[in-house]
mmCIF file of C-alpha atoms and ligand atoms in Angstrom:
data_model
loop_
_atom_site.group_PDB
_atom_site.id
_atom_site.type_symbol
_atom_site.label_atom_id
_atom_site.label_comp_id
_atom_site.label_asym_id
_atom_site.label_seq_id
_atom_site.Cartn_x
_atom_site.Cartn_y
_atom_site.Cartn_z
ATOM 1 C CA UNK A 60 -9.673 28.428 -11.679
ATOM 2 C CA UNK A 61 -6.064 29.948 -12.226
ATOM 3 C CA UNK A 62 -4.480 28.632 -15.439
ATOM 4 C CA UNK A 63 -0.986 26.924 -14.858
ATOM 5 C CA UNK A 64 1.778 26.552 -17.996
ATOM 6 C CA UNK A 65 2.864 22.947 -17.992
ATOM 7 C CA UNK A 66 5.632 21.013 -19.485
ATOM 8 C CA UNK A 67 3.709 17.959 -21.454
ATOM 9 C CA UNK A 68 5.872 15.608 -22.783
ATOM 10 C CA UNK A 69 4.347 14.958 -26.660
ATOM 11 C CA UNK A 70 6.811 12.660 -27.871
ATOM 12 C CA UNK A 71 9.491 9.955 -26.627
ATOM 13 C CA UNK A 72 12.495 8.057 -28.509
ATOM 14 C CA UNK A 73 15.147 5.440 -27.548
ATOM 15 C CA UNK A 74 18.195 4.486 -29.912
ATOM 16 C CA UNK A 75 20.451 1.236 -29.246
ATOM 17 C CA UNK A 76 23.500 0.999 -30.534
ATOM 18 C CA UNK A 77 23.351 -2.073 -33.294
ATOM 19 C CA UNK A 78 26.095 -4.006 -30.976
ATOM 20 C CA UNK A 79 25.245 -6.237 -28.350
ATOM 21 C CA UNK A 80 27.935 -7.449 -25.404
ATOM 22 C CA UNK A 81 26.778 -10.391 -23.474
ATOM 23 C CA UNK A 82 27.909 -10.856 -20.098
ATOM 24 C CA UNK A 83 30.192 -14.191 -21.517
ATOM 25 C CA UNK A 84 31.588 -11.946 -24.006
ATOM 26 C CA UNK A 85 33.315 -9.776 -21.054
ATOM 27 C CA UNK A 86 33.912 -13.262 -19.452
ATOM 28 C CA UNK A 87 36.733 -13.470 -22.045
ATOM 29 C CA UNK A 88 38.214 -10.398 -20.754
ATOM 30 C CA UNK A 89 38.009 -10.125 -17.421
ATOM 31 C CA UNK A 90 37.691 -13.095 -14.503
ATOM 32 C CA UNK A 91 34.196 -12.498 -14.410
ATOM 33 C CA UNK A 92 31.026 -14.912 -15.071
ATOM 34 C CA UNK A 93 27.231 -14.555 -16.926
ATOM 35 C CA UNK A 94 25.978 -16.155 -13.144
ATOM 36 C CA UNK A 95 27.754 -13.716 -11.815
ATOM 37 C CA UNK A 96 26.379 -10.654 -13.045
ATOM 38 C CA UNK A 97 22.943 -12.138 -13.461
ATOM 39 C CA UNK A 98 22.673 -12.622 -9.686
ATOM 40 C CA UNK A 99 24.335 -9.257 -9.154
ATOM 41 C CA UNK A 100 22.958 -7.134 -10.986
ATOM 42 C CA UNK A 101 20.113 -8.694 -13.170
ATOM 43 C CA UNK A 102 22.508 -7.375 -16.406
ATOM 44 C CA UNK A 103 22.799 -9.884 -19.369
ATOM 45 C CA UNK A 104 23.852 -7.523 -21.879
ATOM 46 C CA UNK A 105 24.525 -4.120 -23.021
ATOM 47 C CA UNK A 106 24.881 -2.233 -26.396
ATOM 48 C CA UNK A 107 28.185 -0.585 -27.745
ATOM 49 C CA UNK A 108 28.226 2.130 -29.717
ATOM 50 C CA UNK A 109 30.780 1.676 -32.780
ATOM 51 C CA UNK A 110 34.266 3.468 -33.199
ATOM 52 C CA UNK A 111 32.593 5.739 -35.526
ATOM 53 C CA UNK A 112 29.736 6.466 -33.292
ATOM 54 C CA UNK A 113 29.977 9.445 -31.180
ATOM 55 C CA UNK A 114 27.395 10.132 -28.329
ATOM 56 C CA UNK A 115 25.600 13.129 -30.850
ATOM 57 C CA UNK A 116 25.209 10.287 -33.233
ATOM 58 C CA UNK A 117 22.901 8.035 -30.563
ATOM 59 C CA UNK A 118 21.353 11.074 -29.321
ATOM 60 C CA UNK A 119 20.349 12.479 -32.993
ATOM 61 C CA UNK A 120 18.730 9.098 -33.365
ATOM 62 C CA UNK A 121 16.546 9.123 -30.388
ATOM 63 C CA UNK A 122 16.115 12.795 -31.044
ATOM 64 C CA UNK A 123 14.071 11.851 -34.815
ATOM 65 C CA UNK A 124 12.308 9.082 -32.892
ATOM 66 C CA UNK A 125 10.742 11.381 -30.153
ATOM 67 C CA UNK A 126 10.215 14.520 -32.980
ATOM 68 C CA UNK A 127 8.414 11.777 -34.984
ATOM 69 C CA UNK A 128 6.155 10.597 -31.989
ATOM 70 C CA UNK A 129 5.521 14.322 -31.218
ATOM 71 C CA UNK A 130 4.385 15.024 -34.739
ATOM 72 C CA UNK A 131 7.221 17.886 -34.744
ATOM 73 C CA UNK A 132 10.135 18.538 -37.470
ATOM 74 C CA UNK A 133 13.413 19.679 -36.381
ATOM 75 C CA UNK A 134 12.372 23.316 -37.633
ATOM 76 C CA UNK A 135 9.960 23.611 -34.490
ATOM 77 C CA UNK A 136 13.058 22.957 -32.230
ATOM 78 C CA UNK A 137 13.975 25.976 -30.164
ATOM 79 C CA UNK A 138 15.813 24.037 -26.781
ATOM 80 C CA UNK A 139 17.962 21.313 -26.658
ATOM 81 C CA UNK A 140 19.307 20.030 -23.262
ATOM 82 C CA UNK A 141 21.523 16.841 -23.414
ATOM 83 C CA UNK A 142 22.122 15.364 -19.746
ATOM 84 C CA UNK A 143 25.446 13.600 -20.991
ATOM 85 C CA UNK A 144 28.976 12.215 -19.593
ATOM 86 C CA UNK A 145 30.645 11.717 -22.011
ATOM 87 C CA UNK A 146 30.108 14.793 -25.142
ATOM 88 C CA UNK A 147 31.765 14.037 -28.460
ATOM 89 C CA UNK A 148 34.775 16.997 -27.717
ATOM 90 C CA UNK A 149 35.345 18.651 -24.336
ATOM 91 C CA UNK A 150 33.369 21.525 -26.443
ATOM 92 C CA UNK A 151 30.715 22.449 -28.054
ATOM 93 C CA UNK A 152 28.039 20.913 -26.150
ATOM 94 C CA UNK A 153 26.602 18.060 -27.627
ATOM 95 C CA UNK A 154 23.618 19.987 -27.815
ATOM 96 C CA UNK A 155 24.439 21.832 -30.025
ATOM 97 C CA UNK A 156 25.999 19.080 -32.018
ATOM 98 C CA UNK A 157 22.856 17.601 -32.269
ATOM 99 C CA UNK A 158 20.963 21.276 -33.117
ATOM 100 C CA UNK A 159 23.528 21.110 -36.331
ATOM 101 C CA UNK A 160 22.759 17.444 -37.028
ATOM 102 C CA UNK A 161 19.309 17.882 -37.007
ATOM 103 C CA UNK A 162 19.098 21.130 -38.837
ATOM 104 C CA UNK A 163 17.330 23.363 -36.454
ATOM 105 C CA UNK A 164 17.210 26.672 -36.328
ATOM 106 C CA UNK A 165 18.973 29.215 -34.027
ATOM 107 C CA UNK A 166 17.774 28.376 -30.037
ATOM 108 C CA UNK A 167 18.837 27.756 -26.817
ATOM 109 C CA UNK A 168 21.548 24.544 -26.679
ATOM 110 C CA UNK A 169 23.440 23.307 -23.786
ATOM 111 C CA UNK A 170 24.637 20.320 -21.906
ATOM 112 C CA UNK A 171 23.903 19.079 -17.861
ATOM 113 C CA UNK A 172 26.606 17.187 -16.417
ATOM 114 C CA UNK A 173 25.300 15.306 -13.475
ATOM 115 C CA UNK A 174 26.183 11.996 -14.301
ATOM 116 C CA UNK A 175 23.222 9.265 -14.256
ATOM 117 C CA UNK A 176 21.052 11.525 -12.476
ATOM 118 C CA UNK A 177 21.632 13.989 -16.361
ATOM 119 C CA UNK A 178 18.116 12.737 -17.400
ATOM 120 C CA UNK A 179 16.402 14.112 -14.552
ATOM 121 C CA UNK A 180 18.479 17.007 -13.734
ATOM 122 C CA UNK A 181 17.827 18.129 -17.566
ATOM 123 C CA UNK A 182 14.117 17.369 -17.536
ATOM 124 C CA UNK A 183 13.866 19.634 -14.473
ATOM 125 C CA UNK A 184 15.999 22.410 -16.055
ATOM 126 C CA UNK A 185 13.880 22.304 -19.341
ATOM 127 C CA UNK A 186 10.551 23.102 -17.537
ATOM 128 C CA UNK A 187 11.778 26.766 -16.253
ATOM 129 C CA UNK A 188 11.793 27.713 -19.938
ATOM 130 C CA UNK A 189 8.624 25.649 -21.125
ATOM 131 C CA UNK A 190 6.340 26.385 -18.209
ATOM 132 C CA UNK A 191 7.612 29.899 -18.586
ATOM 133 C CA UNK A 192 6.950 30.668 -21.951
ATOM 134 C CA UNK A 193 10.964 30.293 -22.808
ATOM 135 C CA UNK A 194 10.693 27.195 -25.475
ATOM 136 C CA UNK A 195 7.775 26.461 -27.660
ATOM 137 C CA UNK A 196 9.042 22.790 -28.028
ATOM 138 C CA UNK A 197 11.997 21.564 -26.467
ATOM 139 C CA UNK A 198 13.893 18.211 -26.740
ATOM 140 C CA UNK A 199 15.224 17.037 -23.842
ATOM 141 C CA UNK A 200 17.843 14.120 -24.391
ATOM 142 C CA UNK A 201 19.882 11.607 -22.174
ATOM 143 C CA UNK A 202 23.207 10.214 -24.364
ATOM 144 C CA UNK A 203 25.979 8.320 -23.496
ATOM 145 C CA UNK A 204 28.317 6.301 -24.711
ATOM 146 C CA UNK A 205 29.668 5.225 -21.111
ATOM 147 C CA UNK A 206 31.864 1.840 -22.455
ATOM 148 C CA UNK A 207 34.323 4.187 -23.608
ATOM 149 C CA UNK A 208 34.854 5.320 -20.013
ATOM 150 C CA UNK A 209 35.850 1.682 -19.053
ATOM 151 C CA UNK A 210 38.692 0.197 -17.392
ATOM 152 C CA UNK A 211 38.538 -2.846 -19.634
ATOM 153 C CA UNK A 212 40.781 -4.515 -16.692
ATOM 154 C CA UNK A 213 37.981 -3.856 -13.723
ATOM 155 C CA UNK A 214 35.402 -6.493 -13.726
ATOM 156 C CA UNK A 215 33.981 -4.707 -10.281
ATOM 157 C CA UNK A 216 32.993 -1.825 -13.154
ATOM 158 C CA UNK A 217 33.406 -2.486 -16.898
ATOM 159 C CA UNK A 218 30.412 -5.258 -16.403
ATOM 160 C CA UNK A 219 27.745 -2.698 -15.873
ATOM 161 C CA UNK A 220 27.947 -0.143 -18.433
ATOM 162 C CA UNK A 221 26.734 0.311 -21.713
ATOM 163 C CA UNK A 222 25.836 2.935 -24.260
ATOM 164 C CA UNK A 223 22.261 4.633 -25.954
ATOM 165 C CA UNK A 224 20.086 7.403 -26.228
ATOM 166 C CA UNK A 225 16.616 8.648 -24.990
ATOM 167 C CA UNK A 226 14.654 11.824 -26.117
ATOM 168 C CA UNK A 227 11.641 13.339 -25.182
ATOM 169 C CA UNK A 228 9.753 16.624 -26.651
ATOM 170 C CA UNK A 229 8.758 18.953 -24.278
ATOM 171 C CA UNK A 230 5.258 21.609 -24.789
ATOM 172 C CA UNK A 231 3.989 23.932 -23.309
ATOM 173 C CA UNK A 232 0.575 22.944 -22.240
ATOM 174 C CA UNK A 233 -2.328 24.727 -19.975
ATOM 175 C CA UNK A 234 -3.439 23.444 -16.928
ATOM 176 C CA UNK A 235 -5.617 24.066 -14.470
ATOM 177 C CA UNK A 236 -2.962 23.451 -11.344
ATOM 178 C CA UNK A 237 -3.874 20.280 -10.303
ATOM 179 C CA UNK A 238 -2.370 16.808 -10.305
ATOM 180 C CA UNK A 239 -5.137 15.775 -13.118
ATOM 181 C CA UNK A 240 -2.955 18.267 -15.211
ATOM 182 C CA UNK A 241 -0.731 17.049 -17.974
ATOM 183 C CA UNK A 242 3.053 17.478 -17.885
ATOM 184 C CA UNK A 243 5.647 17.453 -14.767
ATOM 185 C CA UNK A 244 4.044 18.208 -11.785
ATOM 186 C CA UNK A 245 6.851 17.968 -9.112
ATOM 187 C CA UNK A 246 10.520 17.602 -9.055
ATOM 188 C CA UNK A 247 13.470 17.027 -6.483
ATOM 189 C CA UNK A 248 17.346 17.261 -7.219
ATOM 190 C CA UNK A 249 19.851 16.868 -4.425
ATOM 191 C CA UNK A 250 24.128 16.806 -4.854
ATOM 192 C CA UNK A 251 26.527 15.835 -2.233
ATOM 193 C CA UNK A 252 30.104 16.492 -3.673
ATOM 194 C CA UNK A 253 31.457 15.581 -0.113
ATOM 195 C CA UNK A 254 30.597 11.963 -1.701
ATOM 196 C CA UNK A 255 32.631 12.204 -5.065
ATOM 197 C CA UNK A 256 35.170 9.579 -4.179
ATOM 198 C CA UNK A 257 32.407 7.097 -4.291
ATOM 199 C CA UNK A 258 32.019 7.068 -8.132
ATOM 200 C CA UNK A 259 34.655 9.226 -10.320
ATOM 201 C CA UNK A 260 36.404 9.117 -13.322
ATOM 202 C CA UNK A 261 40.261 9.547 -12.586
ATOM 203 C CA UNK A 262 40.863 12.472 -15.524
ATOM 204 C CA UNK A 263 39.713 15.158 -16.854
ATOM 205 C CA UNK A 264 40.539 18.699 -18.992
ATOM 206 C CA UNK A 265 42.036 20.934 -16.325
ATOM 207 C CA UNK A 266 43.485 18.065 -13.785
ATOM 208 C CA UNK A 267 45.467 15.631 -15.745
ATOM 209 C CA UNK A 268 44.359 16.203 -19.255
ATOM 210 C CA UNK A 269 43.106 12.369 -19.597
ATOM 211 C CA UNK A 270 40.016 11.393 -20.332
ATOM 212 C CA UNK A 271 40.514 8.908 -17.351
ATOM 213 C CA UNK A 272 38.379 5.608 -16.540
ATOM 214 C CA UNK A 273 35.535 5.712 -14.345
ATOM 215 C CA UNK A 274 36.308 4.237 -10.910
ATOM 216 C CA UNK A 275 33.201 3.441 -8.244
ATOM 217 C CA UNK A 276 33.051 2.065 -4.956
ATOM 218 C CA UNK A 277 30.107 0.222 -5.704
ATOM 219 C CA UNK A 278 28.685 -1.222 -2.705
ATOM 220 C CA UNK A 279 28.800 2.610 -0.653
ATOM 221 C CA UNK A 280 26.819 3.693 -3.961
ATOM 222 C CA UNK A 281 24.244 1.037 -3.678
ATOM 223 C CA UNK A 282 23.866 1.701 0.044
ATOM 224 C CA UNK A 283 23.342 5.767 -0.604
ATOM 225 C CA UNK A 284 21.493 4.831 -3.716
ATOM 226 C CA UNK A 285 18.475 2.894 -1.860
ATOM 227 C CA UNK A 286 18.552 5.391 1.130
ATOM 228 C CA UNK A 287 18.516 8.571 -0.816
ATOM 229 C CA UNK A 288 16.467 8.159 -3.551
ATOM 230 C CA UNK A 289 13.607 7.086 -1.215
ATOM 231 C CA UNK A 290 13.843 10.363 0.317
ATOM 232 C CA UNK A 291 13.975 12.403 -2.980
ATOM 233 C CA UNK A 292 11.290 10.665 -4.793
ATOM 234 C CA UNK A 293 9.288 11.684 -2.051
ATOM 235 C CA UNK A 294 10.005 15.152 -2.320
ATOM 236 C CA UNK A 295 9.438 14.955 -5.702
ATOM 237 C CA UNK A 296 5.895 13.359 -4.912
ATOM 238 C CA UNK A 297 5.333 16.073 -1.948
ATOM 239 C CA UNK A 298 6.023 19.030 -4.870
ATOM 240 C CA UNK A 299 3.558 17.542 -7.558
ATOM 241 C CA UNK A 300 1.016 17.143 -5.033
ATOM 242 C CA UNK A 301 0.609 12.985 -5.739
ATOM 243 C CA UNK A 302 1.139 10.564 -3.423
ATOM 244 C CA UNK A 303 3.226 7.532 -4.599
ATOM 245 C CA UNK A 304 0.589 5.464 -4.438
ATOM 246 C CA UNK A 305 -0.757 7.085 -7.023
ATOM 247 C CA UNK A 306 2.001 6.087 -9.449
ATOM 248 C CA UNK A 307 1.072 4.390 -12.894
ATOM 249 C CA UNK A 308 4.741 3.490 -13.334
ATOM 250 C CA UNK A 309 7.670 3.698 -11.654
ATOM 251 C CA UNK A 310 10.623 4.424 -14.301
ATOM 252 C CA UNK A 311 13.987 4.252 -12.461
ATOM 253 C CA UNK A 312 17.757 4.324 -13.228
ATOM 254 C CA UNK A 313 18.797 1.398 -14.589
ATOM 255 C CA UNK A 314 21.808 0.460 -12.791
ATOM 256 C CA UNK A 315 21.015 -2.888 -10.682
ATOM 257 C CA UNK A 316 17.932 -4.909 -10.570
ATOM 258 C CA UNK A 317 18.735 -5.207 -7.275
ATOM 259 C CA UNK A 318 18.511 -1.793 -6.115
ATOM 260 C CA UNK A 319 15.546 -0.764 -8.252
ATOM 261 C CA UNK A 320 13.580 -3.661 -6.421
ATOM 262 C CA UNK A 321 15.015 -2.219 -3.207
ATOM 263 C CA UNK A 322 13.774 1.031 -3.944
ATOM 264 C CA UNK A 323 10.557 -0.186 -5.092
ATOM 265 C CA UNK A 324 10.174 -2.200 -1.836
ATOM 266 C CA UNK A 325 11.106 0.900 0.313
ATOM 267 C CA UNK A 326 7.985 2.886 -1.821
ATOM 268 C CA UNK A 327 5.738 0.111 -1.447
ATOM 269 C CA UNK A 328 5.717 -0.064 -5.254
ATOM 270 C CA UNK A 329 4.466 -2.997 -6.567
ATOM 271 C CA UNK A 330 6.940 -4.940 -9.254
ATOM 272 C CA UNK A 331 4.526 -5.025 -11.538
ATOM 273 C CA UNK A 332 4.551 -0.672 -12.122
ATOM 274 C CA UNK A 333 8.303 -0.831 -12.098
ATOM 275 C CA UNK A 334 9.549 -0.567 -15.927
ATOM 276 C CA UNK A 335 13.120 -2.601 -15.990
ATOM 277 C CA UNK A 336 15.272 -2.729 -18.788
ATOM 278 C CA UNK A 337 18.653 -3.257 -16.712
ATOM 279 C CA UNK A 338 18.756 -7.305 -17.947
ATOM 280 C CA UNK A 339 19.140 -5.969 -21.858
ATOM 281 C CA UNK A 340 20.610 -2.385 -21.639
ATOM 282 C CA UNK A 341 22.587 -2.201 -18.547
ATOM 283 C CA UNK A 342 23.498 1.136 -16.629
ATOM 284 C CA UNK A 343 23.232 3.602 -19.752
ATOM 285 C CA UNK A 344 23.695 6.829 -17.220
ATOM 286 C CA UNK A 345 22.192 9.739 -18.331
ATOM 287 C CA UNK A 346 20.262 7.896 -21.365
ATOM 288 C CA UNK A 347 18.914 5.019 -19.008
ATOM 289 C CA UNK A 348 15.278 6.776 -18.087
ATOM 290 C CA UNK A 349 14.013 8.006 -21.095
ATOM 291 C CA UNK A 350 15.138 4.626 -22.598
ATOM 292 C CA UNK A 351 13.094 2.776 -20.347
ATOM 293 C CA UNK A 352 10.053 5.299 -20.651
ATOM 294 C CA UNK A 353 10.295 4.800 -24.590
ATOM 295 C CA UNK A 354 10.256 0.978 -24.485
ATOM 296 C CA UNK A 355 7.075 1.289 -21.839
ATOM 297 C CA UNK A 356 5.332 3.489 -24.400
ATOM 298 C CA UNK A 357 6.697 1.044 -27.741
ATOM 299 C CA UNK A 358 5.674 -1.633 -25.965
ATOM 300 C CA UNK A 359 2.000 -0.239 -25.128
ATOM 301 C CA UNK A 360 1.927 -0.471 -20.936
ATOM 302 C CA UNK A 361 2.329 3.358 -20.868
ATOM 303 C CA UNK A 362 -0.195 5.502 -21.993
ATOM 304 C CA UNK A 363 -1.178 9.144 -22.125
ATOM 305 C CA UNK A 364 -2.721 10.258 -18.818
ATOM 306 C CA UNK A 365 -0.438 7.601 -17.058
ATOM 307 C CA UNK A 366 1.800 9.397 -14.002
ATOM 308 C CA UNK A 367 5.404 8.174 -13.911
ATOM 309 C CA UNK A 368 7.694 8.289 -10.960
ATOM 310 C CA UNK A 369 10.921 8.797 -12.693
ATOM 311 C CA UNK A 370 14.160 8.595 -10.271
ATOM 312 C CA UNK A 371 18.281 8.400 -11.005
ATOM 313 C CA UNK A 372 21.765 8.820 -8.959
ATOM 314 C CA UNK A 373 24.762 9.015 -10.192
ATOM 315 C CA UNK A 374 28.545 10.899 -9.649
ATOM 316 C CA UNK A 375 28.733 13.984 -7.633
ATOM 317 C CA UNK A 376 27.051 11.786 -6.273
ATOM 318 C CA UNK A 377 23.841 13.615 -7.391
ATOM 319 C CA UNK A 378 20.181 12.061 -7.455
ATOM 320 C CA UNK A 379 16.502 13.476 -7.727
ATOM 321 C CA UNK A 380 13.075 12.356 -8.936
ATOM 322 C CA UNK A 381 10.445 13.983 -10.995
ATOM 323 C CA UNK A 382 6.698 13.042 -11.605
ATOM 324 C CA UNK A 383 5.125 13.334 -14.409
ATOM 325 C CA UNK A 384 1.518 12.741 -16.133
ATOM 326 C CA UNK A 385 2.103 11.927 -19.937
HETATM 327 O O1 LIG B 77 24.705 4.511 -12.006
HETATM 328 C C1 LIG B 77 25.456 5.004 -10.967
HETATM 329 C C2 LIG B 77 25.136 4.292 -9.757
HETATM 330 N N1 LIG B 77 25.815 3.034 -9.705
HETATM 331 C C3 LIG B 77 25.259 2.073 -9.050
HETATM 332 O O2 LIG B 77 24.155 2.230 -8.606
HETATM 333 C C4 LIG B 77 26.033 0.802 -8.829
HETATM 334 C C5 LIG B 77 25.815 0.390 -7.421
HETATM 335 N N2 LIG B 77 26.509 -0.805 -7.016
HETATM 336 C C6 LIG B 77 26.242 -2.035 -7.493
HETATM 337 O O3 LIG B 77 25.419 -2.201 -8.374
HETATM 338 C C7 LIG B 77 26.929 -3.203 -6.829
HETATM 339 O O4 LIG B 77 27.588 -2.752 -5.673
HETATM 340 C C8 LIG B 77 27.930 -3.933 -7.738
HETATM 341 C C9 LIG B 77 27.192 -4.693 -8.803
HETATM 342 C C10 LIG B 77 28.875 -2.920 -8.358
HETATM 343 C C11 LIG B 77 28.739 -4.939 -6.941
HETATM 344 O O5 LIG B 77 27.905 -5.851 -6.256
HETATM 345 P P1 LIG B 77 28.143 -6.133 -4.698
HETATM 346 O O6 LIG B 77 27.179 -7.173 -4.334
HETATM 347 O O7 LIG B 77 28.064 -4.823 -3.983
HETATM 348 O O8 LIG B 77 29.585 -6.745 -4.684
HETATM 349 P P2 LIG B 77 30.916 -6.202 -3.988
HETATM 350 O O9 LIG B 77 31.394 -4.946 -4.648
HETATM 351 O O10 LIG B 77 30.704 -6.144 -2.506
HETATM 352 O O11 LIG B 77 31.921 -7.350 -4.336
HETATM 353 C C12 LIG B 77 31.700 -8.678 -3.886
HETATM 354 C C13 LIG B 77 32.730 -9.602 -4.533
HETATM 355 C C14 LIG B 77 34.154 -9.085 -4.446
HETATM 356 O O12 LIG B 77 35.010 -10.174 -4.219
HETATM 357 P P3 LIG B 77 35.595 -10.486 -2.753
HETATM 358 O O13 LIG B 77 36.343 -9.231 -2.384
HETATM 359 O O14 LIG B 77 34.387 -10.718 -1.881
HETATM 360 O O15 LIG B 77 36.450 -11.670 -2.982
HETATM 361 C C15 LIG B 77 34.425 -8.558 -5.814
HETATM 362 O O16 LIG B 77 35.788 -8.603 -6.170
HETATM 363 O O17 LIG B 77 32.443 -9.732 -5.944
HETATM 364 C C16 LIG B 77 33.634 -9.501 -6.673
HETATM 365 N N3 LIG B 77 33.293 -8.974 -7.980
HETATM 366 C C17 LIG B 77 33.091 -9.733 -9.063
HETATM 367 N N4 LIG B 77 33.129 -11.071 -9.232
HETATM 368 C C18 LIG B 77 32.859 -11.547 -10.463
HETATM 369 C C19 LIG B 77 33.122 -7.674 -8.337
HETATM 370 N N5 LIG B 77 32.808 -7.593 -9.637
HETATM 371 C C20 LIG B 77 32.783 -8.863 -10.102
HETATM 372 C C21 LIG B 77 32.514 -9.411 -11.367
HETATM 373 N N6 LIG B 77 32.554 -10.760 -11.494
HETATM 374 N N7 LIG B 77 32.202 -8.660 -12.448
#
């Protein structure tokens, strides 16, 4: 049988910020309840990363985590991709930020802007240069620190945002070409920029030279969000050759309980495969999938061999699903 190069995922890691919000903290800021967003979203906190704590800082943590899981040092690291909204500076990357943190050596380093869909837009990059020979071992890292993109005045948005990391290691591994192989087996990605008025932020380098808030019209999101990522996920299932019902667990973005149980329903995926952390992390962006995959794996429901279903979208707006077998 023809040998195939896979991506295998070798190692995962999630950071949290040490500072928790609850939902009748923001109640003190804005005319907003705990009931409220409980019913809403299923969100009853969400970490915040301290003044001192830039987005390379959260993403260096879950960086050691997943090198440590992998049994790999910094040294072996020769690709970084950070899916990330909100970098440290306007430039450098934060990947390379975090290759300097970390003490690597001299690689490839770069960031993926595509909002809450980052995670899955960067895990799909990564695999054209692991599966190609390109990167011997690659970290692949969602990071955000999305409360600082709050308009501390708009309980319709400041509610559901909060900050943290998620890295995974990325190897090259040899397969066979089937879906018994390990590693990702089948992505999708899809943009629509016709649709960026839905979910923005209001500044930026080369418009107004703000950093701006983030602004969303959320109920037209939610709406695309449970259409569209039905139809991506499966693509994504149609590519790795799987069909959903073959799914171990289903590892969504974490932006409303409600939607990922919409999703789920629209999949026929039972509750019990979906991993949820929305209730203590809220919508992380970028950092919200691998955070969820590390606390499946901490917590001992995922295990190697299992195939995830992983799914996100975000700004642009932008979504896309990728499977994987760990
Ligand atoms: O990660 C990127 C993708 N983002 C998403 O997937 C987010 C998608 N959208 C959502 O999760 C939901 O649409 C929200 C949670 C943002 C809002 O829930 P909704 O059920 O769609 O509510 P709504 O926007 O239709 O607003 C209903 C009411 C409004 O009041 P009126 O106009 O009916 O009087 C809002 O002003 O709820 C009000 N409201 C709030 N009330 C208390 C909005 N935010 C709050 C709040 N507390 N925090």
């Amino acid at each position: 049988m023809t040998k195939v190069m896979r991506s295998v995922v070798t190692g995962v890691g999630g950071y949290l910020p040490d500072e928790v919000v609850t939902n009748n903290d923001l109640a003190q800021i804005v005319d907003t309840s705990d009931e409220w967003i409980v019913e809403r979203t299923g969100i009853r906190q969400r970490h915040r990363a301290g003044p001192d704590q830039p987005v390379s800082d959260l993403a260096v943590e879950a960086a050691r985590r997943a090198l440590a899981a992998a049994g790999r040092t910094p040294e072996d690291v020769d690709l970084i991709i950070v899916g990330t909204t909100t970098p440290d500076l306007t430039f450098p990357a934060v990947a390379t930020i975090v290759q300097r943190k970390l003490g690597c050596p001299v690689g490839v380093a770069f960031d993926v802007q595509a909002v809450c869909s980052g995670f899955v837009y960067a895990l799909s990059t990564a695999d054209g240069f692991v599966a190609r020979g390109r990167s011997k071992c690659a970290l692949v890292i969602g990071a955000e620190t999305m409360t600082r993109l709050m308009d501390w005045t708009d309980r319709g948005t400041c509610v559901l945002f909060g900050d943290g990391a998620g890295a995974l290691v990325l190897e090259p591994g040899e397969g066979d070409g089937s879906t018994a192989d390990r590693g990702l087996l089948g992505f999708a990605l899809r943009a629509d920029g016709t649709k960026q008025d839905l979910l923005y932020v209001d500044g930026g380098v080369s418009s107004n030279g703000q950093i701006g808030h983030l602004r969303m019209q959320g109920n037209q999101v939610f709406r695309h969000a449970v259409v569209n990522i039905s139809e991506a996920v499966m693509a994504a299932a149609g590519d790795a050759g799987i069909e959903v019902a073959d799914v171990d667990w289903f590892i969504p973005h974490q932006a409303n309980q409600r939607i990922l149980d919409g999703v789920a329903r629209r999949l026929g995926i039972d509750e019990s495969k979906v991993i949820s952390t929305v209730a203590e992390h809220a919508n992380t962006s970028a950092a919200s999938i691998p955070l969820a995959l590390a606390k499946g794996v901490e917590d001992g429901r995922i295990k190697p061999g299992d195939v995830l279903l992983m799914e996100a979208m975000g700004g642009g707006l932008t979504w896309g699903a990728c499977v994987v077998r760990l």
